[in-house]
GROMACS .gro file of N, CA and C in nm:
model
  255
    1MET      N    1   7.543   8.146   9.747
    1MET     CA    2   7.690   8.258   9.702
    1MET      C    3   7.747   8.169   9.868
    2GLU      N    4   7.866   8.180   9.859
    2GLU     CA    5   7.985   8.111   9.989
    2GLU      C    6   8.090   8.248   9.963
    3PRO      N    7   8.068   8.326  10.045
    3PRO     CA    8   8.193   8.412  10.023
    3PRO      C    9   8.311   8.431  10.093
    4GLU      N   10   8.420   8.450  10.051
    4GLU     CA   11   8.550   8.384  10.127
    4GLU      C   12   8.596   8.548  10.125
    5THR      N   13   8.656   8.536  10.284
    5THR     CA   14   8.726   8.708  10.307
    5THR      C   15   8.843   8.694  10.323
    6GLU      N   16   8.923   8.747  10.326
    6GLU     CA   17   9.060   8.740  10.319
    6GLU      C   18   9.146   8.863  10.343
    7PRO      N   19   9.180   8.917  10.459
    7PRO     CA   20   9.248   9.065  10.465
    7PRO      C   21   9.362   9.066  10.376
    8GLU      N   22   9.421   9.192  10.324
    8GLU     CA   23   9.532   9.192  10.296
    8GLU      C   24   9.661   9.268  10.354
    9THR      N   25   9.755   9.218  10.357
    9THR     CA   26   9.841   9.304  10.461
    9THR      C   27   9.868   9.449  10.381
   10PRO      N   28   9.895   9.553  10.483
   10PRO     CA   29   9.901   9.705  10.443
   10PRO      C   30  10.053   9.709  10.316
   11GLU      N   31  10.000   9.755  10.222
   11GLU     CA   32  10.131   9.757  10.075
   11GLU      C   33  10.264   9.771  10.095
   12THR      N   34  10.252   9.869  10.251
   12THR     CA   35  10.392   9.937  10.341
   12THR      C   36  10.450   9.850  10.417
   13GLU      N   37  10.390   9.729  10.437
   13GLU     CA   38  10.455   9.574  10.526
   13GLU      C   39  10.403   9.451  10.478
   14PRO      N   40  10.456   9.448  10.350
   14PRO     CA   41  10.426   9.299  10.241
   14PRO      C   42  10.461   9.230  10.356
   15ALA      N   43  10.377   9.099  10.343
   15ALA     CA   44  10.378   8.957  10.420
   15ALA      C   45  10.540   8.931  10.356
   16THR      N   46  10.588   8.868  10.436
   16THR     CA   47  10.686   8.768  10.415
   16THR      C   48  10.717   8.661  10.379
   17GLU      N   49  10.617   8.576  10.438
   17GLU     CA   50  10.537   8.451  10.420
   17GLU      C   51  10.413   8.474  10.392
   18PRO      N   52  10.306   8.384  10.310
   18PRO     CA   53  10.189   8.376  10.286
   18PRO      C   54  10.095   8.396  10.423
   19GLY      N   55  10.027   8.480  10.476
   19GLY     CA   56   9.937   8.489  10.593
   19GLY      C   57   9.800   8.393  10.598
   20PRO      N   58   9.726   8.359  10.674
   20PRO     CA   59   9.648   8.262  10.716
   20PRO      C   60   9.547   8.238  10.594
   21ASP      N   61   9.528   8.192  10.526
   21ASP     CA   62   9.404   8.121  10.400
   21ASP      C   63   9.288   8.154  10.476
   22ARG      N   64   9.226   8.193  10.377
   22ARG     CA   65   9.074   8.249  10.439
   22ARG      C   66   9.018   8.246  10.544
   23PRO      N   67   9.077   8.312  10.633
   23PRO     CA   68   9.018   8.340  10.763
   23PRO      C   69   8.874   8.304  10.778
   24ALA      N   70   8.769   8.365  10.694
   24ALA     CA   71   8.624   8.384  10.772
   24ALA      C   72   8.572   8.303  10.592
   25SER      N   73   8.484   8.217  10.634
   25SER     CA   74   8.429   8.161  10.469
   25SER      C   75   8.295   8.064  10.557
   26ARG      N   76   8.171   8.111  10.503
   26ARG     CA   77   8.050   8.126  10.541
   26ARG      C   78   8.008   8.148  10.424
   27GLY      N   79   7.854   8.027  10.376
   27GLY     CA   80   7.759   8.004  10.308
   27GLY      C   81   7.654   8.101  10.306
   28VAL      N   82   7.604   8.155  10.222
   28VAL     CA   83   7.463   8.267  10.258
   28VAL      C   84   7.411   8.232  10.138
   29GLU      N   85   7.297   8.198  10.136
   29GLU     CA   86   7.196   8.143   9.996
   29GLU      C   87   7.107   8.321   9.982
   30VAL      N   88   7.098   8.331   9.848
   30VAL     CA   89   7.037   8.481   9.807
   30VAL      C   90   6.957   8.443   9.688
   31ALA      N   91   6.840   8.468   9.668
   31ALA     CA   92   6.766   8.429   9.523
   31ALA      C   93   6.822   8.600   9.458
   32PRO      N   94   6.811   8.527   9.286
   32PRO     CA   95   6.832   8.633   9.224
   32PRO      C   96   6.756   8.783   9.278
   33GLY      N   97   6.826   8.855   9.227
   33GLY     CA   98   6.768   9.023   9.274
   33GLY      C   99   6.785   9.066   9.436
   34GLU      N  100   6.800   8.949   9.517
   34GLU     CA  101   6.783   9.028   9.698
   34GLU      C  102   6.917   8.996   9.706
   35SER      N  103   6.918   9.094   9.843
   35SER     CA  104   7.070   9.118   9.875
   35SER      C  105   7.035   9.074  10.061
   36VAL      N  106   7.174   9.061  10.102
   36VAL     CA  107   7.141   9.012  10.237
   36VAL      C  108   7.249   9.054  10.301
   37GLU      N  109   7.257   9.107  10.445
   37GLU     CA  110   7.378   9.153  10.506
   37GLU      C  111   7.380   9.064  10.624
   38VAL      N  112   7.543   9.001  10.597
   38VAL     CA  113   7.653   8.931  10.644
   38VAL      C  114   7.715   9.013  10.777
   39THR      N  115   7.751   8.947  10.869
   39THR     CA  116   7.873   8.998  10.963
   39THR      C  117   7.938   8.849  10.967
   40VAL      N  118   8.102   8.895  10.894
   40VAL     CA  119   8.204   8.804  10.932
   40VAL      C  120   8.308   8.793  10.991
   41PRO      N  121   8.326   8.768  11.130
   41PRO     CA  122   8.424   8.799  11.237
   41PRO      C  123   8.545   8.757  11.177
   42LEU      N  124   8.622   8.817  11.177
   42LEU     CA  125   8.779   8.792  11.146
   42LEU      C  126   8.888   8.780  11.334
   43PRO      N  127   8.931   8.657  11.300
   43PRO     CA  128   8.998   8.642  11.419
   43PRO      C  129   9.146   8.745  11.419
   44ARG      N  130   9.192   8.752  11.552
   44ARG     CA  131   9.315   8.839  11.523
   44ARG      C  132   9.441   8.756  11.433
   45ARG      N  133   9.441   8.642  11.440
   45ARG     CA  134   9.525   8.540  11.347
   45ARG      C  135   9.490   8.586  11.163
   46ALA      N  136   9.362   8.650  11.142
   46ALA     CA  137   9.406   8.707  11.015
   46ALA      C  138   9.509   8.795  10.982
   47PHE      N  139   9.515   8.874  11.111
   47PHE     CA  140   9.604   8.997  11.110
   47PHE      C  141   9.752   9.019  11.140
   48GLU      N  142   9.779   8.881  11.118
   48GLU     CA  143   9.937   8.814  11.140
   48GLU      C  144  10.032   8.808  11.036
   49ILE      N  145  10.161   8.836  11.035
   49ILE     CA  146  10.233   8.828  10.919
   49ILE      C  147  10.373   8.663  10.984
   50TRP      N  148  10.429   8.655  10.914
   50TRP     CA  149  10.548   8.620  10.972
   50TRP      C  150  10.662   8.693  10.976
   51ASP      N  151  10.717   8.725  11.131
   51ASP     CA  152  10.814   8.775  11.132
   51ASP      C  153  10.930   8.681  11.116
   52GLU      N  154  11.059   8.688  11.061
   52GLU     CA  155  11.156   8.604  11.030
   52GLU      C  156  11.243   8.632  11.140
   53GLY      N  157  11.252   8.752  11.247
   53GLY     CA  158  11.344   8.769  11.314
   53GLY      C  159  11.318   8.739  11.414
   54ALA      N  160  11.175   8.698  11.455
   54ALA     CA  161  11.135   8.660  11.562
   54ALA      C  162  11.096   8.500  11.562
   55ASP      N  163  11.105   8.466  11.465
   55ASP     CA  164  11.041   8.335  11.400
   55ASP      C  165  10.901   8.295  11.452
   56ALA      N  166  10.818   8.378  11.412
   56ALA     CA  167  10.682   8.374  11.471
   56ALA      C  168  10.573   8.434  11.391
   57TRP      N  169  10.442   8.404  11.435
   57TRP     CA  170  10.356   8.495  11.347
   57TRP      C  171  10.330   8.618  11.448
   58ALA      N  172  10.345   8.751  11.398
   58ALA     CA  173  10.344   8.922  11.472
   58ALA      C  174  10.218   8.959  11.406
   59TYR      N  175  10.101   9.009  11.497
   59TYR     CA  176  10.027   9.100  11.451
   59TYR      C  177  10.065   9.213  11.399
   60ARG      N  178  10.015   9.283  11.296
   60ARG     CA  179   9.976   9.412  11.289
   60ARG      C  180   9.896   9.502  11.257
   61ALA      N  181   9.895   9.542  11.354
   61ALA     CA  182   9.810   9.670  11.313
   61ALA      C  183   9.766   9.770  11.194
   62GLY      N  184   9.654   9.824  11.196
   62GLY     CA  185   9.684   9.925  11.048
   62GLY      C  186   9.577   9.890  10.975
   63ALA      N  187   9.548   9.950  10.824
   63ALA     CA  188   9.457   9.958  10.694
   63ALA      C  189   9.522   9.807  10.636
   64TYR      N  190   9.369   9.760  10.650
   64TYR     CA  191   9.345   9.644  10.545
   64TYR      C  192   9.270   9.660  10.469
   65ARG      N  193   9.250   9.599  10.345
   65ARG     CA  194   9.115   9.561  10.209
   65ARG      C  195   9.120   9.410  10.245
   66VAL      N  196   8.962   9.413  10.320
   66VAL     CA  197   8.901   9.273  10.308
   66VAL      C  198   8.799   9.280  10.162
   67GLU      N  199   8.800   9.164  10.121
   67GLU     CA  200   8.764   9.115   9.993
   67GLU      C  201   8.652   8.990  10.023
   68ALA      N  202   8.516   9.001   9.941
   68ALA     CA  203   8.425   8.915   9.953
   68ALA      C  204   8.462   8.858   9.774
   69CYS      N  205   8.425   8.713   9.775
   69CYS     CA  206   8.394   8.694   9.664
   69CYS      C  207   8.324   8.564   9.646
   70ARG      N  208   8.277   8.545   9.553
   70ARG     CA  209   8.218   8.373   9.517
   70ARG      C  210   8.310   8.315   9.491
   71SER      N  211   8.460   8.335   9.408
   71SER     CA  212   8.534   8.301   9.344
   71SER      C  213   8.650   8.386   9.311
   72LEU      N  214   8.795   8.319   9.288
   72LEU     CA  215   8.866   8.438   9.280
   72LEU      C  216   8.847   8.550   9.152
   73ALA      N  217   8.758   8.491   9.102
   73ALA     CA  218   8.704   8.601   8.937
   73ALA      C  219   8.590   8.636   8.944
   74ASP      N  220   8.511   8.618   9.089
   74ASP     CA  221   8.354   8.686   9.109
   74ASP      C  222   8.421   8.763   9.235
   75LEU      N  223   8.447   8.873   9.221
   75LEU     CA  224   8.430   8.981   9.319
   75LEU      C  225   8.334   9.025   9.340
   76ARG      N  226   8.277   9.019   9.501
   76ARG     CA  227   8.138   9.088   9.515
   76ARG      C  228   8.138   9.209   9.601
   77LEU      N  229   8.280   9.240   9.679
   77LEU     CA  230   8.265   9.294   9.787
   77LEU      C  231   8.400   9.346   9.838
   78ARG      N  232   8.463   9.507   9.818
   78ARG     CA  233   8.583   9.519   9.887
   78ARG      C  234   8.594   9.625   9.978
   79GLN      N  235   8.597   9.637  10.093
   79GLN     CA  236   8.596   9.684  10.227
   79GLN      C  237   8.737   9.688  10.278
   80ALA      N  238   8.730   9.825  10.297
   80ALA     CA  239   8.868   9.906  10.390
   80ALA      C  240   8.813   9.883  10.546
   81LEU      N  241   8.921   9.837  10.600
   81LEU     CA  242   8.915   9.821  10.750
   81LEU      C  243   9.059   9.876  10.829
   82THR      N  244   9.028   9.908  10.975
   82THR     CA  245   9.128   9.918  11.027
   82THR      C  246   9.185   9.822  11.183
   83ALA      N  247   9.268   9.728  11.143
   83ALA     CA  248   9.254   9.624  11.265
   83ALA      C  249   9.317   9.725  11.361
   84ALA      N  250   9.329   9.738  11.528
   84ALA     CA  251   9.350   9.810  11.618
   84ALA      C  252   9.471   9.778  11.688
   85PRO      N  253   9.554   9.880  11.778
   85PRO     CA  254   9.672   9.862  11.833
   85PRO      C  255   9.609   9.786  11.915
   0.00000   0.00000   0.00000
């Protein structure tokens, strides 16, 4: 399985431009019926949105949702997290 993770911006602050695509992607081999624990580091850039006023990427602290999936149609995990200020 190759999980792809991508934080979604908080609904109260929608991104005006698309954020970084799939900031973390790694392959994990798992046999049927087995499970594994995987740590996926997310860089600060994963929590930036385009700020039109500043004409630059801007970090946004707050609540996000990270999803891990094998494909867009095969969601395996949804997890809330908070990006620190």
